[in-house]
mmCIF file of C-alpha atoms in Angstrom:
data_model
loop_
_atom_site.group_PDB
_atom_site.id
_atom_site.type_symbol
_atom_site.label_atom_id
_atom_site.label_comp_id
_atom_site.label_asym_id
_atom_site.label_seq_id
_atom_site.Cartn_x
_atom_site.Cartn_y
_atom_site.Cartn_z
ATOM 1 C CA UNK A 544 6.562 -20.868 7.996
ATOM 2 C CA UNK A 545 3.912 -18.172 8.248
ATOM 3 C CA UNK A 546 1.579 -17.273 5.376
ATOM 4 C CA UNK A 547 3.586 -14.066 4.910
ATOM 5 C CA UNK A 548 6.844 -16.020 4.662
ATOM 6 C CA UNK A 549 5.278 -18.352 2.110
ATOM 7 C CA UNK A 550 4.032 -15.415 0.028
ATOM 8 C CA UNK A 551 7.433 -13.716 0.139
ATOM 9 C CA UNK A 552 9.095 -16.962 -0.932
ATOM 10 C CA UNK A 553 6.572 -17.275 -3.770
ATOM 11 C CA UNK A 554 7.364 -13.749 -4.985
ATOM 12 C CA UNK A 555 11.128 -14.263 -4.753
ATOM 13 C CA UNK A 556 10.977 -17.579 -6.615
ATOM 14 C CA UNK A 557 8.810 -16.143 -9.392
ATOM 15 C CA UNK A 558 10.696 -13.821 -11.680
ATOM 16 C CA UNK A 559 7.369 -12.805 -13.203
ATOM 17 C CA UNK A 560 5.799 -11.778 -9.886
ATOM 18 C CA UNK A 561 8.902 -9.977 -8.604
ATOM 19 C CA UNK A 562 9.357 -8.103 -11.889
ATOM 20 C CA UNK A 563 5.696 -7.086 -12.195
ATOM 21 C CA UNK A 564 5.446 -5.994 -8.567
ATOM 22 C CA UNK A 565 8.605 -3.895 -8.815
ATOM 23 C CA UNK A 566 7.982 -2.547 -12.307
ATOM 24 C CA UNK A 567 4.284 -1.738 -12.378
ATOM 25 C CA UNK A 568 3.162 -1.722 -8.752
ATOM 26 C CA UNK A 569 6.174 -0.146 -6.980
ATOM 27 C CA UNK A 570 6.672 -3.004 -4.493
ATOM 28 C CA UNK A 571 10.254 -4.234 -4.588
ATOM 29 C CA UNK A 572 11.011 -7.091 -2.231
ATOM 30 C CA UNK A 573 14.140 -6.423 -0.195
ATOM 31 C CA UNK A 574 16.831 -8.955 0.539
ATOM 32 C CA UNK A 575 16.569 -9.324 4.311
ATOM 33 C CA UNK A 576 17.667 -5.762 5.016
ATOM 34 C CA UNK A 577 17.277 -4.782 8.665
ATOM 35 C CA UNK A 578 14.668 -2.162 9.449
ATOM 36 C CA UNK A 579 16.199 1.264 9.851
ATOM 37 C CA UNK A 580 16.024 2.544 13.367
ATOM 38 C CA UNK A 581 12.256 2.349 13.565
ATOM 39 C CA UNK A 582 10.141 0.369 15.978
ATOM 40 C CA UNK A 583 6.570 -0.176 16.959
ATOM 41 C CA UNK A 584 5.356 1.675 20.043
ATOM 42 C CA UNK A 585 3.782 -1.606 21.181
ATOM 43 C CA UNK A 586 7.182 -3.320 21.153
ATOM 44 C CA UNK A 587 5.997 -5.982 18.670
ATOM 45 C CA UNK A 588 8.432 -7.334 16.078
ATOM 46 C CA UNK A 589 8.942 -5.314 12.907
ATOM 47 C CA UNK A 590 10.456 -6.648 9.681
ATOM 48 C CA UNK A 591 11.141 -4.591 6.530
ATOM 49 C CA UNK A 592 10.090 -6.655 3.512
ATOM 50 C CA UNK A 593 9.858 -4.285 0.553
ATOM 51 C CA UNK A 594 10.502 -0.776 -0.623
ATOM 52 C CA UNK A 595 9.118 1.581 -3.209
ATOM 53 C CA UNK A 596 10.620 4.187 -5.519
ATOM 54 C CA UNK A 597 10.201 7.244 -3.282
ATOM 55 C CA UNK A 598 11.869 5.591 -0.299
ATOM 56 C CA UNK A 599 8.800 4.166 1.417
ATOM 57 C CA UNK A 600 9.088 0.850 3.268
ATOM 58 C CA UNK A 601 6.643 -2.002 3.822
ATOM 59 C CA UNK A 602 6.908 -3.790 7.174
ATOM 60 C CA UNK A 603 5.473 -7.008 8.576
ATOM 61 C CA UNK A 604 4.434 -6.666 12.218
ATOM 62 C CA UNK A 605 4.374 -9.109 15.080
ATOM 63 C CA UNK A 606 3.698 -12.799 14.617
ATOM 64 C CA UNK A 607 0.809 -14.878 13.294
ATOM 65 C CA UNK A 608 -1.080 -13.184 10.457
ATOM 66 C CA UNK A 609 1.567 -10.413 10.441
ATOM 67 C CA UNK A 610 -0.245 -7.202 9.521
ATOM 68 C CA UNK A 611 1.472 -4.797 7.101
ATOM 69 C CA UNK A 612 2.523 -1.224 7.863
ATOM 70 C CA UNK A 613 3.678 1.211 5.215
ATOM 71 C CA UNK A 614 6.004 4.104 6.085
ATOM 72 C CA UNK A 615 6.668 6.961 3.679
ATOM 73 C CA UNK A 616 10.012 8.696 3.398
ATOM 74 C CA UNK A 617 8.281 11.898 4.591
ATOM 75 C CA UNK A 618 7.402 10.598 8.053
ATOM 76 C CA UNK A 619 3.906 9.166 7.641
ATOM 77 C CA UNK A 620 3.128 5.574 8.550
ATOM 78 C CA UNK A 621 0.196 3.351 9.257
ATOM 79 C CA UNK A 622 -1.423 -0.013 9.010
ATOM 80 C CA UNK A 623 -2.543 -0.822 5.444
ATOM 81 C CA UNK A 624 -3.650 -4.465 5.654
ATOM 82 C CA UNK A 625 -4.278 -7.326 8.065
ATOM 83 C CA UNK A 626 -1.879 -9.617 6.159
ATOM 84 C CA UNK A 627 0.650 -9.610 3.338
ATOM 85 C CA UNK A 628 -1.857 -11.263 0.993
ATOM 86 C CA UNK A 629 -4.349 -8.449 1.683
ATOM 87 C CA UNK A 630 -1.634 -5.822 1.201
ATOM 88 C CA UNK A 631 -0.706 -7.315 -2.182
ATOM 89 C CA UNK A 632 -4.374 -7.498 -3.145
ATOM 90 C CA UNK A 633 -4.563 -3.739 -2.425
ATOM 91 C CA UNK A 634 -1.304 -2.858 -4.195
ATOM 92 C CA UNK A 635 -2.263 -4.789 -7.329
ATOM 93 C CA UNK A 636 -5.957 -3.828 -7.337
ATOM 94 C CA UNK A 637 -5.503 -0.139 -6.476
ATOM 95 C CA UNK A 638 -1.994 0.871 -7.632
ATOM 96 C CA UNK A 639 -2.776 4.484 -6.653
ATOM 97 C CA UNK A 640 -3.789 3.583 -3.067
ATOM 98 C CA UNK A 641 -1.256 6.004 -1.559
ATOM 99 C CA UNK A 642 -2.837 8.913 -3.413
ATOM 100 C CA UNK A 643 -6.278 7.852 -2.167
ATOM 101 C CA UNK A 644 -4.936 8.340 1.368
ATOM 102 C CA UNK A 645 -3.298 11.632 0.359
ATOM 103 C CA UNK A 646 -6.633 12.952 -0.958
ATOM 104 C CA UNK A 647 -8.738 11.572 1.907
ATOM 105 C CA UNK A 648 -9.661 14.916 3.462
ATOM 106 C CA UNK A 649 -8.233 13.775 6.779
ATOM 107 C CA UNK A 650 -9.597 10.227 6.643
ATOM 108 C CA UNK A 651 -12.909 10.329 4.745
ATOM 109 C CA UNK A 652 -13.740 7.102 2.911
ATOM 110 C CA UNK A 653 -16.098 9.020 0.625
ATOM 111 C CA UNK A 654 -13.274 11.384 -0.314
ATOM 112 C CA UNK A 655 -10.988 8.391 -0.964
ATOM 113 C CA UNK A 656 -13.610 6.941 -3.314
ATOM 114 C CA UNK A 657 -13.872 10.252 -5.201
ATOM 115 C CA UNK A 658 -10.093 10.355 -5.534
ATOM 116 C CA UNK A 659 -10.037 6.750 -6.786
ATOM 117 C CA UNK A 660 -12.315 7.636 -9.711
ATOM 118 C CA UNK A 661 -9.961 10.437 -10.780
ATOM 119 C CA UNK A 662 -6.826 8.381 -10.154
ATOM 120 C CA UNK A 663 -8.188 5.394 -12.100
ATOM 121 C CA UNK A 664 -8.815 7.698 -15.072
ATOM 122 C CA UNK A 665 -5.263 9.081 -14.791
ATOM 123 C CA UNK A 666 -3.829 5.551 -14.602
ATOM 124 C CA UNK A 667 -5.718 4.500 -17.749
ATOM 125 C CA UNK A 668 -4.404 7.564 -19.564
ATOM 126 C CA UNK A 669 -0.807 7.496 -18.367
ATOM 127 C CA UNK A 670 -0.005 3.817 -17.694
ATOM 128 C CA UNK A 671 -2.506 1.518 -19.434
ATOM 129 C CA UNK A 672 0.112 -1.255 -19.345
ATOM 130 C CA UNK A 673 -0.173 -1.386 -15.529
ATOM 131 C CA UNK A 674 -3.854 -2.348 -15.786
ATOM 132 C CA UNK A 675 -2.919 -5.099 -18.261
ATOM 133 C CA UNK A 676 -0.516 -6.632 -15.725
ATOM 134 C CA UNK A 677 -3.025 -6.987 -12.887
ATOM 135 C CA UNK A 678 -4.603 -10.273 -13.953
ATOM 136 C CA UNK A 679 -1.348 -12.159 -14.710
ATOM 137 C CA UNK A 680 0.016 -11.051 -11.340
ATOM 138 C CA UNK A 681 -3.158 -12.083 -9.516
ATOM 139 C CA UNK A 682 -2.915 -15.530 -11.131
ATOM 140 C CA UNK A 683 0.782 -15.858 -10.302
ATOM 141 C CA UNK A 684 0.225 -15.001 -6.622
ATOM 142 C CA UNK A 685 -3.212 -16.553 -6.174
ATOM 143 C CA UNK A 686 -4.868 -13.224 -5.357
ATOM 144 C CA UNK A 687 -8.608 -12.673 -5.777
ATOM 145 C CA UNK A 688 -10.008 -9.862 -7.893
ATOM 146 C CA UNK A 689 -11.709 -7.703 -5.287
ATOM 147 C CA UNK A 690 -13.675 -4.578 -6.307
ATOM 148 C CA UNK A 691 -11.823 -1.302 -5.776
ATOM 149 C CA UNK A 692 -14.584 -0.044 -3.447
ATOM 150 C CA UNK A 693 -14.044 -3.026 -1.142
ATOM 151 C CA UNK A 694 -10.258 -2.619 -1.189
ATOM 152 C CA UNK A 695 -10.606 1.068 -0.305
ATOM 153 C CA UNK A 696 -12.941 0.224 2.575
ATOM 154 C CA UNK A 697 -10.402 -2.291 3.946
ATOM 155 C CA UNK A 698 -7.572 0.238 3.522
ATOM 156 C CA UNK A 699 -9.591 2.908 5.314
ATOM 157 C CA UNK A 700 -10.414 0.539 8.168
ATOM 158 C CA UNK A 701 -6.781 -0.553 8.475
ATOM 159 C CA UNK A 702 -5.335 2.973 8.421
ATOM 160 C CA UNK A 703 -7.942 4.125 10.952
ATOM 161 C CA UNK A 704 -6.936 1.196 13.192
ATOM 162 C CA UNK A 705 -3.252 2.110 13.335
ATOM 163 C CA UNK A 706 -3.417 3.339 16.926
ATOM 164 C CA UNK A 707 -2.473 2.086 19.450
ATOM 165 C CA UNK A 708 -0.858 -1.210 18.384
ATOM 166 C CA UNK A 709 0.701 -0.220 15.049
ATOM 167 C CA UNK A 710 2.162 3.225 15.735
ATOM 168 C CA UNK A 711 5.602 3.469 14.172
ATOM 169 C CA UNK A 712 8.303 5.374 16.029
ATOM 170 C CA UNK A 713 11.335 6.904 14.367
ATOM 171 C CA UNK A 714 14.938 6.745 15.576
ATOM 172 C CA UNK A 715 14.338 9.684 17.916
ATOM 173 C CA UNK A 716 11.216 8.065 19.400
ATOM 174 C CA UNK A 717 8.802 10.436 17.655
ATOM 175 C CA UNK A 718 5.566 9.031 16.256
ATOM 176 C CA UNK A 719 5.151 8.976 12.501
ATOM 177 C CA UNK A 720 2.198 11.011 11.228
ATOM 178 C CA UNK A 721 -0.982 9.389 9.934
ATOM 179 C CA UNK A 722 -1.193 8.120 6.357
ATOM 180 C CA UNK A 723 -4.439 10.090 6.039
ATOM 181 C CA UNK A 724 -3.632 13.489 4.579
ATOM 182 C CA UNK A 725 -5.922 16.507 4.606
ATOM 183 C CA UNK A 726 -6.015 17.139 0.844
ATOM 184 C CA UNK A 727 -9.368 16.787 -0.900
ATOM 185 C CA UNK A 728 -10.117 15.974 -4.526
ATOM 186 C CA UNK A 729 -11.163 19.617 -5.024
ATOM 187 C CA UNK A 730 -7.632 20.695 -3.991
ATOM 188 C CA UNK A 731 -6.118 19.165 -7.144
ATOM 189 C CA UNK A 732 -6.421 21.712 -9.999
ATOM 190 C CA UNK A 733 -5.948 18.966 -12.613
ATOM 191 C CA UNK A 734 -9.198 17.321 -11.464
ATOM 192 C CA UNK A 735 -11.424 20.388 -11.753
#
């Protein structure tokens, strides 16, 4: 069994971990559903392992360490972590990671860090219970507590390294767009 398979088994066997991941961190482990008609341009194996509330899908790629790709329901996709453990570390440590990519100004790590400050404040205001669930979930899954800045740097490096090996193709063979969006923090009127 790979490390990813062991981690998935650990999540599935722990009601606490599965419930917290689905409820507070929007990562709901699927039950061996086949990947929709998507594939990697490289031809490597692709396995859907989890979904999220807006229709996004998490995939394990290839064999060995099995990097993780995330695909949105709007046609963006990219590499988010070198392994499932690293992906979970990101999801738990930076629950707003998708919005950091959305407000990256086309892929700027500095812009992602600015967005993270605003998003962390919003999370504290709107969902303080999510922050309270991080430590129990880390303990349950054996995840380290890595600083947000480090997690963002890893996410940035992963997303920037999507091409050529981790490009996701849709059913029609078209490439998904990058996870980096062009919005900047200054584009959000609520943050002014």
